Amino acid sequence: MGLKQKILIVDDDNNIAELISLYLVKECFETLIVNDGESALAAVESFQPNLMLLDIMLPGIDGYQVCREVRAKSALPIIMLSAKGEIFDKVLGLELGADDYVEKPFDGKELIARVKAVLRRYKPVVTVSTDPEERYVEYPDLTISLTNYSVVYKGRSIDMPPKELELLYFLASTPNHVYTREQLLDQIWGYEYLGDTRTVDVHIKRLREKISDHAQWRLATIWGIGYKFEVIS
């Protein structure tokens, strides 16, 4: 069974937010509700949603500013919610980077349909270079280069010993492929390595301490077998 897709609901009217959450949970989404703009920006980082439902009229930072700040550093899908029905408001939201705009009051079935439609359109951009002169793999918020042994995560360079980086690169360059611990030992450490499979577990643990699960990808444990770099669509 795949991971549930996560929806961040941002609305200062908790009754409306709870109703939206109820609709989404029935459709097997995972939800988180926040009631102001600052909490929304923090939740984008901590909750790592697949999509955000964003009300315009919020206390403190309004929805337009939240949209602007999120879009400056992320391609996170955003559907704006508002009682405002003016064309100007819709155009402004879309120009700031929102993917859709829903007027209140809304029909629950229509909202769910719009959420699913936006999620279908949004696919993580994945680049795997096969050029021996330039070996790298790119995912949203993550670039791993085997050419210069560097990892950039959310805009920051992450220090990694060579074997950690090689393990991460190998898994990420073959997304959704499950490898046993023995296969990873052979691939990264070589057939003559005298260590045991716990070496792989230790390196995966260290990688997870440096790189958290993302809304579009994660280092996944396949119990009783091994590991894979899972891309979540």
mmCIF file of N, CA and C in Angstrom, residues 48-120:
data_model
loop_
_atom_site.group_PDB
_atom_site.id
_atom_site.type_symbol
_atom_site.label_atom_id
_atom_site.label_comp_id
_atom_site.label_asym_id
_atom_site.label_seq_id
_atom_site.Cartn_x
_atom_site.Cartn_y
_atom_site.Cartn_z
ATOM 1 N N GLN A 48 5.411 18.649 5.228
ATOM 2 C CA GLN A 48 5.768 18.250 3.862
ATOM 3 C C GLN A 48 4.535 17.780 3.084
ATOM 4 N N PRO A 49 3.546 18.674 2.896
ATOM 5 C CA PRO A 49 2.311 18.257 2.215
ATOM 6 C C PRO A 49 2.510 18.038 0.725
ATOM 7 N N ASN A 50 1.592 17.269 0.144
ATOM 8 C CA ASN A 50 1.562 17.106 -1.309
ATOM 9 C C ASN A 50 0.771 18.218 -1.973
ATOM 10 N N LEU A 51 -0.100 18.888 -1.207
ATOM 11 C CA LEU A 51 -0.918 19.983 -1.726
ATOM 12 C C LEU A 51 -1.386 20.833 -0.554
ATOM 13 N N MET A 52 -1.574 22.132 -0.806
ATOM 14 C CA MET A 52 -2.075 23.046 0.223
ATOM 15 C C MET A 52 -3.373 23.695 -0.238
ATOM 16 N N LEU A 53 -4.393 23.630 0.614
ATOM 17 C CA LEU A 53 -5.638 24.379 0.425
ATOM 18 C C LEU A 53 -5.514 25.644 1.259
ATOM 19 N N LEU A 54 -5.498 26.789 0.609
ATOM 20 C CA LEU A 54 -5.083 28.040 1.250
ATOM 21 C C LEU A 54 -6.160 29.105 1.173
ATOM 22 N N ASP A 55 -6.711 29.480 2.330
ATOM 23 C CA ASP A 55 -7.673 30.574 2.389
ATOM 24 C C ASP A 55 -6.931 31.903 2.195
ATOM 25 N N ILE A 56 -7.591 32.861 1.583
ATOM 26 C CA ILE A 56 -6.951 34.162 1.350
ATOM 27 C C ILE A 56 -6.961 35.015 2.610
ATOM 28 N N MET A 57 -8.119 35.119 3.269
ATOM 29 C CA MET A 57 -8.255 36.011 4.417
ATOM 30 C C MET A 57 -7.789 35.308 5.687
ATOM 31 N N LEU A 58 -6.540 35.570 6.063
ATOM 32 C CA LEU A 58 -5.955 34.962 7.246
ATOM 33 C C LEU A 58 -5.440 36.044 8.186
ATOM 34 N N PRO A 59 -5.399 35.768 9.482
ATOM 35 C CA PRO A 59 -4.802 36.740 10.404
ATOM 36 C C PRO A 59 -3.295 36.816 10.198
ATOM 37 N N GLY A 60 -2.743 38.003 10.345
ATOM 38 C CA GLY A 60 -1.299 38.172 10.160
ATOM 39 C C GLY A 60 -0.954 38.139 8.685
ATOM 40 N N ILE A 61 -0.195 37.151 8.276
ATOM 41 C CA ILE A 61 0.191 36.998 6.871
ATOM 42 C C ILE A 61 -1.001 36.445 6.095
ATOM 43 N N ASP A 62 -1.449 37.165 5.070
ATOM 44 C CA ASP A 62 -2.622 36.677 4.329
ATOM 45 C C ASP A 62 -2.221 35.594 3.325
ATOM 46 N N GLY A 63 -3.256 34.991 2.723
ATOM 47 C CA GLY A 63 -3.024 33.880 1.810
ATOM 48 C C GLY A 63 -2.186 34.246 0.608
ATOM 49 N N TYR A 64 -2.352 35.474 0.103
ATOM 50 C CA TYR A 64 -1.545 35.899 -1.038
ATOM 51 C C TYR A 64 -0.054 35.870 -0.704
ATOM 52 N N GLN A 65 0.290 36.381 0.483
ATOM 53 C CA GLN A 65 1.696 36.418 0.884
ATOM 54 C C GLN A 65 2.235 35.010 1.150
ATOM 55 N N VAL A 66 1.397 34.151 1.751
ATOM 56 C CA VAL A 66 1.806 32.763 1.963
ATOM 57 C C VAL A 66 2.107 32.101 0.629
ATOM 58 N N CYS A 67 1.210 32.305 -0.333
ATOM 59 C CA CYS A 67 1.398 31.737 -1.669
ATOM 60 C C CYS A 67 2.699 32.247 -2.286
ATOM 61 N N ARG A 68 2.934 33.544 -2.170
ATOM 62 C CA ARG A 68 4.138 34.151 -2.750
ATOM 63 C C ARG A 68 5.401 33.547 -2.130
ATOM 64 N N GLU A 69 5.408 33.397 -0.803
ATOM 65 C CA GLU A 69 6.606 32.893 -0.126
ATOM 66 C C GLU A 69 6.846 31.406 -0.406
ATOM 67 N N VAL A 70 5.767 30.635 -0.444
ATOM 68 C CA VAL A 70 5.918 29.208 -0.743
ATOM 69 C C VAL A 70 6.418 29.023 -2.174
ATOM 70 N N ARG A 71 5.806 29.775 -3.097
ATOM 71 C CA ARG A 71 6.147 29.602 -4.510
ATOM 72 C C ARG A 71 7.576 30.053 -4.815
ATOM 73 N N ALA A 72 8.133 30.930 -3.989
ATOM 74 C CA ALA A 72 9.502 31.401 -4.208
ATOM 75 C C ALA A 72 10.522 30.281 -4.040
ATOM 76 N N LYS A 73 10.155 29.219 -3.313
ATOM 77 C CA LYS A 73 11.130 28.160 -3.056
ATOM 78 C C LYS A 73 10.592 26.749 -3.249
ATOM 79 N N SER A 74 9.349 26.630 -3.715
ATOM 80 C CA SER A 74 8.764 25.295 -3.843
ATOM 81 C C SER A 74 7.719 25.260 -4.946
ATOM 82 N N ALA A 75 7.569 24.082 -5.563
ATOM 83 C CA ALA A 75 6.525 23.878 -6.571
ATOM 84 C C ALA A 75 5.293 23.214 -5.958
ATOM 85 N N LEU A 76 5.166 23.273 -4.642
ATOM 86 C CA LEU A 76 4.030 22.672 -3.948
ATOM 87 C C LEU A 76 2.708 23.118 -4.574
ATOM 88 N N PRO A 77 1.838 22.189 -4.980
ATOM 89 C CA PRO A 77 0.538 22.585 -5.534
ATOM 90 C C PRO A 77 -0.304 23.348 -4.504
ATOM 91 N N ILE A 78 -0.925 24.441 -4.949
ATOM 92 C CA ILE A 78 -1.725 25.292 -4.065
ATOM 93 C C ILE A 78 -3.081 25.544 -4.702
ATOM 94 N N ILE A 79 -4.142 25.277 -3.936
ATOM 95 C CA ILE A 79 -5.496 25.670 -4.336
ATOM 96 C C ILE A 79 -5.953 26.739 -3.353
ATOM 97 N N MET A 80 -6.293 27.909 -3.864
ATOM 98 C CA MET A 80 -6.731 29.007 -3.001
ATOM 99 C C MET A 80 -8.228 28.923 -2.774
ATOM 100 N N LEU A 81 -8.635 29.220 -1.537
ATOM 101 C CA LEU A 81 -10.046 29.230 -1.143
ATOM 102 C C LEU A 81 -10.421 30.629 -0.698
ATOM 103 N N SER A 82 -11.584 31.111 -1.159
ATOM 104 C CA SER A 82 -11.988 32.446 -0.731
ATOM 105 C C SER A 82 -13.463 32.682 -1.000
ATOM 106 N N ALA A 83 -14.063 33.487 -0.117
ATOM 107 C CA ALA A 83 -15.436 33.943 -0.348
ATOM 108 C C ALA A 83 -15.459 35.038 -1.391
ATOM 109 N N LYS A 84 -14.273 35.590 -1.694
ATOM 110 C CA LYS A 84 -14.200 36.632 -2.703
ATOM 111 C C LYS A 84 -14.412 36.025 -4.087
ATOM 112 N N GLY A 85 -15.311 36.593 -4.856
ATOM 113 C CA GLY A 85 -15.589 36.061 -6.176
ATOM 114 C C GLY A 85 -15.174 36.987 -7.290
ATOM 115 N N GLU A 86 -14.461 38.059 -6.944
ATOM 116 C CA GLU A 86 -14.060 39.021 -7.958
ATOM 117 C C GLU A 86 -12.991 38.441 -8.877
ATOM 118 N N ILE A 87 -13.088 38.768 -10.154
ATOM 119 C CA ILE A 87 -12.114 38.298 -11.136
ATOM 120 C C ILE A 87 -10.704 38.709 -10.740
ATOM 121 N N PHE A 88 -10.564 39.950 -10.206
ATOM 122 C CA PHE A 88 -9.239 40.447 -9.817
ATOM 123 C C PHE A 88 -8.601 39.524 -8.790
ATOM 124 N N ASP A 89 -9.399 39.081 -7.793
ATOM 125 C CA ASP A 89 -8.857 38.224 -6.741
ATOM 126 C C ASP A 89 -8.394 36.886 -7.309
ATOM 127 N N LYS A 90 -9.185 36.336 -8.228
ATOM 128 C CA LYS A 90 -8.807 35.063 -8.848
ATOM 129 C C LYS A 90 -7.532 35.220 -9.658
ATOM 130 N N VAL A 91 -7.479 36.260 -10.455
ATOM 131 C CA VAL A 91 -6.308 36.484 -11.311
ATOM 132 C C VAL A 91 -5.063 36.699 -10.472
ATOM 133 N N LEU A 92 -5.193 37.478 -9.397
ATOM 134 C CA LEU A 92 -4.037 37.732 -8.541
ATOM 135 C C LEU A 92 -3.520 36.439 -7.937
ATOM 136 N N GLY A 93 -4.429 35.606 -7.429
ATOM 137 C CA GLY A 93 -4.012 34.335 -6.842
ATOM 138 C C GLY A 93 -3.290 33.453 -7.844
ATOM 139 N N LEU A 94 -3.827 33.373 -9.051
ATOM 140 C CA LEU A 94 -3.215 32.539 -10.084
ATOM 141 C C LEU A 94 -1.885 33.119 -10.546
ATOM 142 N N GLU A 95 -1.799 34.444 -10.619
ATOM 143 C CA GLU A 95 -0.535 35.068 -11.028
ATOM 144 C C GLU A 95 0.553 34.872 -9.983
ATOM 145 N N LEU A 96 0.164 34.741 -8.728
ATOM 146 C CA LEU A 96 1.148 34.507 -7.667
ATOM 147 C C LEU A 96 1.626 33.056 -7.639
ATOM 148 N N GLY A 97 0.971 32.206 -8.425
ATOM 149 C CA GLY A 97 1.438 30.832 -8.523
ATOM 150 C C GLY A 97 0.477 29.767 -8.059
ATOM 151 N N ALA A 98 -0.753 30.157 -7.660
ATOM 152 C CA ALA A 98 -1.734 29.148 -7.269
ATOM 153 C C ALA A 98 -2.107 28.293 -8.478
ATOM 154 N N ASP A 99 -2.426 27.033 -8.235
ATOM 155 C CA ASP A 99 -2.776 26.109 -9.316
ATOM 156 C C ASP A 99 -4.267 26.099 -9.612
ATOM 157 N N ASP A 100 -5.075 26.528 -8.659
ATOM 158 C CA ASP A 100 -6.523 26.580 -8.861
ATOM 159 C C ASP A 100 -7.107 27.520 -7.816
ATOM 160 N N TYR A 101 -8.391 27.838 -7.986
ATOM 161 C CA TYR A 101 -9.053 28.813 -7.124
ATOM 162 C C TYR A 101 -10.492 28.334 -6.935
ATOM 163 N N VAL A 102 -10.925 28.174 -5.678
ATOM 164 C CA VAL A 102 -12.266 27.683 -5.382
ATOM 165 C C VAL A 102 -12.988 28.707 -4.511
ATOM 166 N N GLU A 103 -14.192 29.064 -4.930
ATOM 167 C CA GLU A 103 -14.981 30.037 -4.172
ATOM 168 C C GLU A 103 -15.782 29.353 -3.069
ATOM 169 N N LYS A 104 -15.882 30.026 -1.927
ATOM 170 C CA LYS A 104 -16.783 29.594 -0.857
ATOM 171 C C LYS A 104 -18.157 30.248 -1.091
ATOM 172 N N PRO A 105 -19.235 29.565 -0.752
ATOM 173 C CA PRO A 105 -19.296 28.166 -0.315
ATOM 174 C C PRO A 105 -19.066 27.227 -1.482
ATOM 175 N N PHE A 106 -18.491 26.078 -1.212
ATOM 176 C CA PHE A 106 -18.162 25.147 -2.278
ATOM 177 C C PHE A 106 -18.843 23.805 -2.015
ATOM 178 N N ASP A 107 -18.987 23.030 -3.064
ATOM 179 C CA ASP A 107 -19.517 21.680 -2.948
ATOM 180 C C ASP A 107 -18.362 20.732 -2.628
ATOM 181 N N GLY A 108 -18.568 19.859 -1.663
ATOM 182 C CA GLY A 108 -17.503 18.958 -1.235
ATOM 183 C C GLY A 108 -16.978 18.080 -2.353
ATOM 184 N N LYS A 109 -17.874 17.563 -3.188
ATOM 185 C CA LYS A 109 -17.454 16.685 -4.287
ATOM 186 C C LYS A 109 -16.623 17.460 -5.304
ATOM 187 N N GLU A 110 -17.001 18.721 -5.548
ATOM 188 C CA GLU A 110 -16.229 19.524 -6.495
ATOM 189 C C GLU A 110 -14.833 19.807 -5.948
ATOM 190 N N LEU A 111 -14.755 20.114 -4.653
ATOM 191 C CA LEU A 111 -13.448 20.388 -4.048
ATOM 192 C C LEU A 111 -12.535 19.173 -4.158
ATOM 193 N N ILE A 112 -13.062 17.999 -3.842
ATOM 194 C CA ILE A 112 -12.271 16.776 -3.934
ATOM 195 C C ILE A 112 -11.818 16.542 -5.370
ATOM 196 N N ALA A 113 -12.722 16.775 -6.326
ATOM 197 C CA ALA A 113 -12.373 16.587 -7.735
ATOM 198 C C ALA A 113 -11.249 17.526 -8.149
ATOM 199 N N ARG A 114 -11.287 18.760 -7.656
ATOM 200 C CA ARG A 114 -10.237 19.727 -7.997
ATOM 201 C C ARG A 114 -8.910 19.342 -7.349
ATOM 202 N N VAL A 115 -8.962 18.868 -6.117
ATOM 203 C CA VAL A 115 -7.746 18.411 -5.442
ATOM 204 C C VAL A 115 -7.102 17.276 -6.236
ATOM 205 N N LYS A 116 -7.896 16.302 -6.617
ATOM 206 C CA LYS A 116 -7.362 15.153 -7.357
ATOM 207 C C LYS A 116 -6.836 15.574 -8.726
ATOM 208 N N ALA A 117 -7.528 16.510 -9.368
ATOM 209 C CA ALA A 117 -7.087 16.972 -10.690
ATOM 210 C C ALA A 117 -5.741 17.671 -10.608
ATOM 211 N N VAL A 118 -5.561 18.537 -9.601
ATOM 212 C CA VAL A 118 -4.287 19.242 -9.446
ATOM 213 C C VAL A 118 -3.170 18.253 -9.112
ATOM 214 N N LEU A 119 -3.449 17.278 -8.260
ATOM 215 C CA LEU A 119 -2.430 16.287 -7.916
ATOM 216 C C LEU A 119 -2.044 15.441 -9.125
ATOM 217 N N ARG A 120 -3.005 15.150 -9.991
ATOM 218 C CA ARG A 120 -2.679 14.388 -11.211
ATOM 219 C C ARG A 120 -1.753 15.177 -12.128
#
